[in-house]
mmCIF file of C-alpha atoms in Angstrom:
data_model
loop_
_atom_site.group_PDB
_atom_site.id
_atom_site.type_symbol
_atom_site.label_atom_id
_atom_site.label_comp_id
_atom_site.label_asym_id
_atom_site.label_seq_id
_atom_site.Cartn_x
_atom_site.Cartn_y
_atom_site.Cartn_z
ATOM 1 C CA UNK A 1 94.302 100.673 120.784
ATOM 2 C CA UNK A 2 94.851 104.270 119.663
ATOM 3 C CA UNK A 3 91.762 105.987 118.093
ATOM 4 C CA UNK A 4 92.331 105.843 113.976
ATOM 5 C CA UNK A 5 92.294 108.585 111.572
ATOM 6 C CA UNK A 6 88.510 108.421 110.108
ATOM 7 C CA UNK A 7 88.289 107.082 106.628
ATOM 8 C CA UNK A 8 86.935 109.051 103.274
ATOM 9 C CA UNK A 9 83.510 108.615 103.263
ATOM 10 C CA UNK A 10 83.970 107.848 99.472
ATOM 11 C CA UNK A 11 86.740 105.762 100.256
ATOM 12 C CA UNK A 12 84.717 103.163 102.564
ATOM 13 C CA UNK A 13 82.807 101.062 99.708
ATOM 14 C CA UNK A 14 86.514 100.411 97.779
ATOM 15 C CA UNK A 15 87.588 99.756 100.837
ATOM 16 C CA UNK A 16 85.209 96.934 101.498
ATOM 17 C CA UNK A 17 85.697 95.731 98.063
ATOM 18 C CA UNK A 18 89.478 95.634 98.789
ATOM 19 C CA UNK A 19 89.082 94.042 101.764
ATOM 20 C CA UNK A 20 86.445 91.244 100.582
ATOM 21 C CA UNK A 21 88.389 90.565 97.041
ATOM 22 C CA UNK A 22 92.064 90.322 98.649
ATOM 23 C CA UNK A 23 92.078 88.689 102.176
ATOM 24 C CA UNK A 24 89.607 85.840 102.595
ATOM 25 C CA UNK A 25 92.324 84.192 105.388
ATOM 26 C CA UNK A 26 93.544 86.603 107.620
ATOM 27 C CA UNK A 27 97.099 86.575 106.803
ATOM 28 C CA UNK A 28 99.330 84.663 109.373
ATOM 29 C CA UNK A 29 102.337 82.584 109.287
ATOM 30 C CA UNK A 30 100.485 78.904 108.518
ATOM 31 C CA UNK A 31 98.241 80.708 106.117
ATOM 32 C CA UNK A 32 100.584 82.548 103.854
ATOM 33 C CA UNK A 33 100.502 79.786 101.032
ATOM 34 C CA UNK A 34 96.536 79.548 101.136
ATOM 35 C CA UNK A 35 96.945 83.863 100.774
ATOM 36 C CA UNK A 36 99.108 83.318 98.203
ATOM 37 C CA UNK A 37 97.433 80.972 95.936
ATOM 38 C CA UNK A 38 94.167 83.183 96.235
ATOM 39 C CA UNK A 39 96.076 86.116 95.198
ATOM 40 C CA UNK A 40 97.214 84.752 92.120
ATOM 41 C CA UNK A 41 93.687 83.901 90.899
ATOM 42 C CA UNK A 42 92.755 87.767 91.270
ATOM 43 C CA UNK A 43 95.638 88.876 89.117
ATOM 44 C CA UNK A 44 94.611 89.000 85.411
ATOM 45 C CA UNK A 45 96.823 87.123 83.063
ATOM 46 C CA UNK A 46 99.217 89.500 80.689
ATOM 47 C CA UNK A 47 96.985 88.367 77.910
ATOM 48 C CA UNK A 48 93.927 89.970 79.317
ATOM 49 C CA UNK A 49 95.519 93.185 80.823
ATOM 50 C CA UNK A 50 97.287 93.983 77.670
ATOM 51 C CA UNK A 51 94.229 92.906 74.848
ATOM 52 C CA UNK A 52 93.290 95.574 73.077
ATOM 53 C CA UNK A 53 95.784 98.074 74.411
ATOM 54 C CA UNK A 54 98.817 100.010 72.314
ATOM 55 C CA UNK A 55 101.634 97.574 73.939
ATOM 56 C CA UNK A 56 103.748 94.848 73.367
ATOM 57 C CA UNK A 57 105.063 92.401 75.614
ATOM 58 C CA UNK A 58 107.471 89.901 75.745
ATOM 59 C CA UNK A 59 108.240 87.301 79.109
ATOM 60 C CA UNK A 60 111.871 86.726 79.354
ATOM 61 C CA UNK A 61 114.476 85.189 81.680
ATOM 62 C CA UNK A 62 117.415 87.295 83.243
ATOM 63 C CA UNK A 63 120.583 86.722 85.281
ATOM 64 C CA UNK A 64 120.031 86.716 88.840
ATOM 65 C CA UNK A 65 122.068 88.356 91.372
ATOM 66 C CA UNK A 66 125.288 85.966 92.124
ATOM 67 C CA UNK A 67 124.674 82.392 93.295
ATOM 68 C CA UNK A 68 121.232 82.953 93.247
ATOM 69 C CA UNK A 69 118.696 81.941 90.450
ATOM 70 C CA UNK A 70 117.481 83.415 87.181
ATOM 71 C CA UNK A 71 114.991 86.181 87.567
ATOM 72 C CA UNK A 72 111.878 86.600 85.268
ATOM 73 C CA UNK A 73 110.826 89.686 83.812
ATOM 74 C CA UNK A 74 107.745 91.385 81.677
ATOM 75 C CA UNK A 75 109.126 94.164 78.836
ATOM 76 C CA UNK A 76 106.312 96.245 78.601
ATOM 77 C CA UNK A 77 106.730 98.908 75.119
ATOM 78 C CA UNK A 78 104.263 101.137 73.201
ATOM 79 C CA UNK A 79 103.116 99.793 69.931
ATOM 80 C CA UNK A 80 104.740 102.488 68.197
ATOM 81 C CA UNK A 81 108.303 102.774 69.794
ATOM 82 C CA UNK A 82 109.371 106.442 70.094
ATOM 83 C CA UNK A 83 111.900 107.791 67.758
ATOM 84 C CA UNK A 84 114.577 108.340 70.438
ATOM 85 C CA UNK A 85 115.429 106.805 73.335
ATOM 86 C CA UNK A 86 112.495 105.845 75.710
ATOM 87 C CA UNK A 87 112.337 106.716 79.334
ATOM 88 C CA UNK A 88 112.062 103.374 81.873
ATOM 89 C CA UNK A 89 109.998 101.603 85.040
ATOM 90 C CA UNK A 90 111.514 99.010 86.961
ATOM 91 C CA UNK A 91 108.245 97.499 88.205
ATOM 92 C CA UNK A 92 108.102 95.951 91.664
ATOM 93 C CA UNK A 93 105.009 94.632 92.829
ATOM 94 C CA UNK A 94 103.055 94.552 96.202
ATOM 95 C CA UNK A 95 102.214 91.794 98.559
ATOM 96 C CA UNK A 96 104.112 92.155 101.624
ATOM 97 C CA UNK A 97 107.380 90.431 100.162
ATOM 98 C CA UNK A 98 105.081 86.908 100.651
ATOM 99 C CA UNK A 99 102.460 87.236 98.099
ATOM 100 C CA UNK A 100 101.501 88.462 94.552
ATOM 101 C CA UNK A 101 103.207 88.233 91.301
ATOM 102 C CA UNK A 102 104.987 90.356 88.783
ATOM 103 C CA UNK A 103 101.748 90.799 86.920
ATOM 104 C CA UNK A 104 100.183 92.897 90.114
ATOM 105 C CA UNK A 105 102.023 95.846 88.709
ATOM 106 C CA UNK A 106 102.189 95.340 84.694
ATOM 107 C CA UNK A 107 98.210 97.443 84.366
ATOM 108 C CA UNK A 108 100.391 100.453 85.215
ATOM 109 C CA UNK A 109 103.170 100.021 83.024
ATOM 110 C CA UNK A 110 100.535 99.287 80.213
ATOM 111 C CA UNK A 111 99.098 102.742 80.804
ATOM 112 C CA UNK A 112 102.861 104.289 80.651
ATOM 113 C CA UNK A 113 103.774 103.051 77.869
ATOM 114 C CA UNK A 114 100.342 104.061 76.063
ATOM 115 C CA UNK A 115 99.861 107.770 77.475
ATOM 116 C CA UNK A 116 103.809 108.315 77.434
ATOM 117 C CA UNK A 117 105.944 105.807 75.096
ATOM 118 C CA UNK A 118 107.384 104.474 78.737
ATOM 119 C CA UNK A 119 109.562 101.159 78.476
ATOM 120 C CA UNK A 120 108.289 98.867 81.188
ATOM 121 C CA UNK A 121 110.362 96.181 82.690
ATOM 122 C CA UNK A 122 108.341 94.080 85.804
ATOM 123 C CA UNK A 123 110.875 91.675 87.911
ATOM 124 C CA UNK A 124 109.396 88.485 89.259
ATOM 125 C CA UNK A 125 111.352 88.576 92.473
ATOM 126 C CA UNK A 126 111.469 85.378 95.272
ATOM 127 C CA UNK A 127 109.187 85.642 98.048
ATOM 128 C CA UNK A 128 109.623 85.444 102.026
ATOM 129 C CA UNK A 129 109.518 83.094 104.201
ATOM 130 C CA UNK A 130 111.047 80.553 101.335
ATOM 131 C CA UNK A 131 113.630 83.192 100.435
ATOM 132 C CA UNK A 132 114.257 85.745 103.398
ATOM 133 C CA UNK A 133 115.815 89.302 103.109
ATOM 134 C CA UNK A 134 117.401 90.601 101.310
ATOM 135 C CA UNK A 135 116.417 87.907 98.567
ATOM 136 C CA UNK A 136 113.688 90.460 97.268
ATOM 137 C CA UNK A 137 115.914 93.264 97.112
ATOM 138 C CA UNK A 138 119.093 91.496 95.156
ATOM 139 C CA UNK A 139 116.261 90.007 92.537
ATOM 140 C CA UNK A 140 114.937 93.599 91.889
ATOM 141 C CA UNK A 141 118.536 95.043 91.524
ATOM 142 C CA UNK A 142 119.845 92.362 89.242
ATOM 143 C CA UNK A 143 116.541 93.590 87.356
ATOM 144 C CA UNK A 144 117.745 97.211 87.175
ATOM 145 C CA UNK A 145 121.284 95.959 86.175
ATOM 146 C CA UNK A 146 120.500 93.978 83.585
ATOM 147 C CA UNK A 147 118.019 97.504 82.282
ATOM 148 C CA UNK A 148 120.742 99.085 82.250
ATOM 149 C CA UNK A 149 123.201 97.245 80.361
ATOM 150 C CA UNK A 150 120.691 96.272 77.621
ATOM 151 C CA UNK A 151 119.575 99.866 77.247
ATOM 152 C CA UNK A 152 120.106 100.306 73.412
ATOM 153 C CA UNK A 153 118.602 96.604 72.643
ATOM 154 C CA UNK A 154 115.466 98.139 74.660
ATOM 155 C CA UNK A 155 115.332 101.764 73.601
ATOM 156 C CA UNK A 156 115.656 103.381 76.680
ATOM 157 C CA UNK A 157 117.523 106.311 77.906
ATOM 158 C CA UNK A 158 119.633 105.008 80.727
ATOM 159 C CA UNK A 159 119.466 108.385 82.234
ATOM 160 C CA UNK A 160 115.921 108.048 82.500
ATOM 161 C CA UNK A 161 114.476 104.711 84.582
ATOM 162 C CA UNK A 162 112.901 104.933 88.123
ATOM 163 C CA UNK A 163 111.833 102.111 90.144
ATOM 164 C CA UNK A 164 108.278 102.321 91.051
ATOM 165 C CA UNK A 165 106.069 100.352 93.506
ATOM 166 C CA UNK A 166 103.353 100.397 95.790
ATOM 167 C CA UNK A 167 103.342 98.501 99.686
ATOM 168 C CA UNK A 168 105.962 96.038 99.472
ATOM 169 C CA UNK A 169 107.132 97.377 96.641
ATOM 170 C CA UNK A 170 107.793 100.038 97.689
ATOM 171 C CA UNK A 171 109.727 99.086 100.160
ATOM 172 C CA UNK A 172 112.093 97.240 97.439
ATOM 173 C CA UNK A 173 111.761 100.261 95.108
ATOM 174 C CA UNK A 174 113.564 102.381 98.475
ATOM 175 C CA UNK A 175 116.169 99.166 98.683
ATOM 176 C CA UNK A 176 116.700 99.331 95.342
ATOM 177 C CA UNK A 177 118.064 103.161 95.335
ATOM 178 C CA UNK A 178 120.218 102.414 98.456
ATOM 179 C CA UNK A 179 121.480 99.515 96.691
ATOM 180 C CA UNK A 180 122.497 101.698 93.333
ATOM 181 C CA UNK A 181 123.994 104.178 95.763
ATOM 182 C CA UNK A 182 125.946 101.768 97.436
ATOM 183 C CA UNK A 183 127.555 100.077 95.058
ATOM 184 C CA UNK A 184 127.730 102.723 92.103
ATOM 185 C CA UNK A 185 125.326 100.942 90.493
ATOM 186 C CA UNK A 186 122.875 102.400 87.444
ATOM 187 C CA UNK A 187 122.175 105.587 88.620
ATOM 188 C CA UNK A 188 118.251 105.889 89.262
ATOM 189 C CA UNK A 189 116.501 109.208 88.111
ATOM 190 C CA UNK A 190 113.554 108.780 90.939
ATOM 191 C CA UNK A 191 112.016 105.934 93.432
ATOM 192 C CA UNK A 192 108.253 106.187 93.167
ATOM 193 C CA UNK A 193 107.521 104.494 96.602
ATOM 194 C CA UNK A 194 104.172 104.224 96.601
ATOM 195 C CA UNK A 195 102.798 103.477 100.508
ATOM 196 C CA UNK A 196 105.972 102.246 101.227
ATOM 197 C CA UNK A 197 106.960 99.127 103.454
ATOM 198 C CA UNK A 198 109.983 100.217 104.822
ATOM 199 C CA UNK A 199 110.577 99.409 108.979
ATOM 200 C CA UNK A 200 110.350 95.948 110.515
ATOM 201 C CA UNK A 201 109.667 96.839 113.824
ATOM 202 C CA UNK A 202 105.746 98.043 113.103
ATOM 203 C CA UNK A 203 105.894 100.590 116.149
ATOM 204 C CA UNK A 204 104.652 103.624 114.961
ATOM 205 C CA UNK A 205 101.579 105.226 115.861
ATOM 206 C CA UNK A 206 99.654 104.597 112.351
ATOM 207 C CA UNK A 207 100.762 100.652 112.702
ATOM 208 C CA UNK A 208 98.986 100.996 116.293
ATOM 209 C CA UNK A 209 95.659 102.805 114.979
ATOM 210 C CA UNK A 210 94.958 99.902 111.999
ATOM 211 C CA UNK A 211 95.227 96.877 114.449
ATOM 212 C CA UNK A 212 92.701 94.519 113.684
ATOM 213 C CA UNK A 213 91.287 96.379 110.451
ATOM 214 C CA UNK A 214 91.663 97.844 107.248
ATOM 215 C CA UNK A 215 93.473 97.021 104.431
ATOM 216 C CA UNK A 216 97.177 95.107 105.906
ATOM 217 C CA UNK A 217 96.770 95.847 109.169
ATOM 218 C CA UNK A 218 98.980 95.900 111.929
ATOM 219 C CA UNK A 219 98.981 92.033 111.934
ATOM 220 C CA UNK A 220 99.418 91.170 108.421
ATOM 221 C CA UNK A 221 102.687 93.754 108.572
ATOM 222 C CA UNK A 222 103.451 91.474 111.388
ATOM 223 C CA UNK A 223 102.904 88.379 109.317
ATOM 224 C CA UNK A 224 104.974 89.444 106.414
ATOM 225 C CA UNK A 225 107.972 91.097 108.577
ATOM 226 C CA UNK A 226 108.512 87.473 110.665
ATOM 227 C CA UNK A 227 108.465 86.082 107.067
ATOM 228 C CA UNK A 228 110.889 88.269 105.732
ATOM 229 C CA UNK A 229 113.460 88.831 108.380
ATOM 230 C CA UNK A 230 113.180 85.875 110.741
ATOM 231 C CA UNK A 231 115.254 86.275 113.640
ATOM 232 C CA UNK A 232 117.088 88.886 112.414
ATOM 233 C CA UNK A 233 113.747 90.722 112.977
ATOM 234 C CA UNK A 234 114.084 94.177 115.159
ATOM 235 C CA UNK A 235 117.950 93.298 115.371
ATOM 236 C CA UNK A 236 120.346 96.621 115.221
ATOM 237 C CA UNK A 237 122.151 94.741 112.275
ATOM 238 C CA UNK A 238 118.826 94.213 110.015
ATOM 239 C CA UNK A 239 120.305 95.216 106.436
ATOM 240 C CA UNK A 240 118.737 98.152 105.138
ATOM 241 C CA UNK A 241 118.033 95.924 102.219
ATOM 242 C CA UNK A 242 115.348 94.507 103.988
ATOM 243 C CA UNK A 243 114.170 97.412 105.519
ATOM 244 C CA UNK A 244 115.152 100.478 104.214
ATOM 245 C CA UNK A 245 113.937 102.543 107.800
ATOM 246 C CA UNK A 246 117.125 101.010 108.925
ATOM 247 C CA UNK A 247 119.310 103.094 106.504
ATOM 248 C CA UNK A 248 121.735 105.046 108.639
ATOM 249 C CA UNK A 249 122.583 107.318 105.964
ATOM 250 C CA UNK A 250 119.561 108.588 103.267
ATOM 251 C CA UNK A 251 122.238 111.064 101.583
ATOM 252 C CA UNK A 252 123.177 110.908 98.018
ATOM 253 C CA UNK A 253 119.598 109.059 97.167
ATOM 254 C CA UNK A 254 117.611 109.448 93.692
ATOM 255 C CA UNK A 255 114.924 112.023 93.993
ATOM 256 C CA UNK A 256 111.726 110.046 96.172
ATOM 257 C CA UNK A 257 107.729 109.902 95.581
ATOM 258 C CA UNK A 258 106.502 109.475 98.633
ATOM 259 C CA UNK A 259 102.672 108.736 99.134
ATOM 260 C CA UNK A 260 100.650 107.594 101.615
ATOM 261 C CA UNK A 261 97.102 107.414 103.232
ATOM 262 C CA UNK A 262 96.531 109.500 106.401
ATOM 263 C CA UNK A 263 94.423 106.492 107.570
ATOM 264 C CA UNK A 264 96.263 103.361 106.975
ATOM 265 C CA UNK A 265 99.206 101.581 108.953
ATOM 266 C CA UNK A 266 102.715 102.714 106.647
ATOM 267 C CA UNK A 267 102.183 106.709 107.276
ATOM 268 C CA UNK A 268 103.887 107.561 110.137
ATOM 269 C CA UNK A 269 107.025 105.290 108.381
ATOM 270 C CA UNK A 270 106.799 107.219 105.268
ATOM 271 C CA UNK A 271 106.231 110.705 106.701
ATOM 272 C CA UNK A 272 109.758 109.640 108.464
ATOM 273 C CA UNK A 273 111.495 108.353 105.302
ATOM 274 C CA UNK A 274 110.867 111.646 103.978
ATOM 275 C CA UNK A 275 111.921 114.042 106.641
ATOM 276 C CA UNK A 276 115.076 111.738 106.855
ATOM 277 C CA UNK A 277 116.021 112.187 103.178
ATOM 278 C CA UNK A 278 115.594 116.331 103.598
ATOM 279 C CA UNK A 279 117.825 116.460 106.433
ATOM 280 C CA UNK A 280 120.665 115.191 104.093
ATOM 281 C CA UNK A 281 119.783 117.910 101.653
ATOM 282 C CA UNK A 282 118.230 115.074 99.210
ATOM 283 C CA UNK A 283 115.000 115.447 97.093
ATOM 284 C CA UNK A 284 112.111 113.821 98.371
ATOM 285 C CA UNK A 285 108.091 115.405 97.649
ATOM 286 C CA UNK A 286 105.637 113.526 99.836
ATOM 287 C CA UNK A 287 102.039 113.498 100.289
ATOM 288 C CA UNK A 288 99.726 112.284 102.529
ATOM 289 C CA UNK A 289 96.148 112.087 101.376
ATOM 290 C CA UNK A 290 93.370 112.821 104.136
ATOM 291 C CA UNK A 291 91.224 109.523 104.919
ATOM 292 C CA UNK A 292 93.401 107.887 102.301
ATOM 293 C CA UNK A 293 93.217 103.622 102.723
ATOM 294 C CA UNK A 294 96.465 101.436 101.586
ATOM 295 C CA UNK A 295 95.988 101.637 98.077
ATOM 296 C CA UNK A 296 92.899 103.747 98.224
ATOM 297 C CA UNK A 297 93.746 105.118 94.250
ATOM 298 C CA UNK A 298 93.608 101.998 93.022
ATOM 299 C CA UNK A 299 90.382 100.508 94.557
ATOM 300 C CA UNK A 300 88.236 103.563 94.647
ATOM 301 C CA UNK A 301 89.567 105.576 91.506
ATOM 302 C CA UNK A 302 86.024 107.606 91.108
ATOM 303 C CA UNK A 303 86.763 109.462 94.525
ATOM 304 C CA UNK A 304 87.641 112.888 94.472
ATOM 305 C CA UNK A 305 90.947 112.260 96.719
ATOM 306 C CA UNK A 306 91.840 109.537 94.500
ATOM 307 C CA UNK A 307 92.018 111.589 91.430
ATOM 308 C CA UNK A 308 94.232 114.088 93.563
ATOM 309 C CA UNK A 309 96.945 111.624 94.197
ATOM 310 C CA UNK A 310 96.994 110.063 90.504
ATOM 311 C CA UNK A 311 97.293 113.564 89.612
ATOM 312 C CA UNK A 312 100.148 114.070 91.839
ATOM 313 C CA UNK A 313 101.816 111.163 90.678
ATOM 314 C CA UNK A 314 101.904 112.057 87.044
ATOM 315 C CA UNK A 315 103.055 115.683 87.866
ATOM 316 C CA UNK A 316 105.793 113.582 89.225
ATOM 317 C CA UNK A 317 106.599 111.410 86.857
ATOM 318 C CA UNK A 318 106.063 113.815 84.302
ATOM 319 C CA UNK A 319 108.729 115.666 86.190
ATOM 320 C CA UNK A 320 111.484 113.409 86.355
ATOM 321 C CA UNK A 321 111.137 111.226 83.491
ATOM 322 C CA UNK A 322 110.794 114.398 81.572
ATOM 323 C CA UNK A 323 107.761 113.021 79.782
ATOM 324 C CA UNK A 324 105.553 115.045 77.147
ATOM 325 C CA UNK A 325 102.214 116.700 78.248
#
């Protein structure tokens, strides 16, 4: 096993936390239901995330993408609805494309859409192995479709939406802007891809160093790829709607986010999604926080490299969704 990159010392106690609160099965192929029904009870109902907060919310059902099912959604708004229009978050949630709900990612749109007037819209997409690749993807699109056509009903500036994930969803959030590319779809104004899940074949050095430990290991990105792309897995045909490290082409993209924790298995992936987009000229700012775990911010918030990368992130997003101070 290759020697890992050492931890934040005040990373390790999130860490643990993380660790003990998320995974009580290790996560493999006849345990991905028992995962799954654990993660749900850690997810706070919309009820309790959003009491006592400056939002609205509304749970509604959408077209899916063609022949396939309806897709829910979450609209997230302020309480007091800017004057013009708003700008927009496609939502996609973490979990490895075989766990979590919609509701994983709605605490951050709540905090948009009080801080900045942000229009949230979370997508409920179908999970792997019940509905394999691209499934995720086409559910996340249809979400960004249907955004954009019912931009003046929702009071957003359909100049302005990003998608925005972290893990898995990142991944989709990276699918989702090859997707818009591809078929001159809505045309994205970033892809926050927040630790991104993005290559299949879980080669790289960082996937080797987090074997065995850590939060989603080597083996639970093993887990979740079999789910996802079944025997299609490490093919040279695997749509880059499953995995987006397969793009041949990363021209012509929406401007990327691109964060990731030195110590934790999707950095060497990211770090290459990156350089790839710059040598086609495209926009892409990445960062790659020393001793950071996956999804260090969000576990150990107090810690000084923690407050770094939210800081980063809303220089970002501040940036291209040409938000107020």
């Amino acid at each position: 096993m290759s020697i890992p990159v050492p931890y934040d010392p005040e990373l390790v106690a999130g860490l643990d936390a993380f660790v003990d609160l998320v995974e009580i099965i290790p996560l493999r192929a006849d345990t991905i239901h028992a995962n799954r029904d654990h993660f749900v009870t850690i997810i706070p109902p919309m009820s309790v995330q959003a009491a006592g907060r400056a939002v609205s919310w509304d749970d509604r059902v959408i077209p899916g993408p063609a022949g396939a099912p309806d897709v829910e959604i979450t609209v997230v708004r302020p309480a007091r609805p800017s004057s013009g229009p708003a700008p927009a978050v496609l939502s996609i949630h973490g979990g490895g494309m075989v766990l979590g709900t919609r509701f994983f990612g709605t605490g951050e749109l709540i905090d948009l859409a009080e801080r900045h007037g942000v229009v949230g819209v979370a997508v409920e997409y179908r999970l792997a192995p019940e509905h394999p690749g691209p499934a995720q993807a086409e559910d996340c699109y249809a979400a960004l479709e249907w955004m954009a056509a019912h931009a003046d009903e929702l009071g957003i500036d359909p100049e302005r939406i990003i998608a925005s994930g972290m893990s898995a969803g990142g991944g989709l959030s990276a699918a989702v802007a090859l997707l818009s590319r591809d078929r001159g779809g809505p045309r994205l104004a970033g892809q926050l891809l927040g630790c991104p899940m993005l290559d299949d074949r879980n080669e790289t050095v960082s996937s080797r160093q987090y074997d065995g430990f850590g939060a989603w290991d080597r083996n639970n990105n093993d887990t979740a790829w079999d789910a996802i792309a079944g025997a299609d897995r490490f093919g040279d045909d695997l749509s880059a709607y499953v995995a987006p490290a397969r793009a041949r082409d990363l021209s012509g993209l929406a401007p990327a986010f691109i964060e990731v924790g030195a110590a934790e298995t999707f950095r060497d992936e990211a770090v290459d999604y990156a350089l790839r987009i710059w040598a086609t000229g495209g926009q892409a700012e990445l960062h790659v926080w020393a001793g950071g775990y996956h999804g260090f911010a969000g576990f150990s918030p107090d810690a000084e490299v923690s407050k770094a990368a939210v800081a980063a992130r809303e220089s970002w997003l501040r940036r291209v969704l040409r938000l107020g101070a």
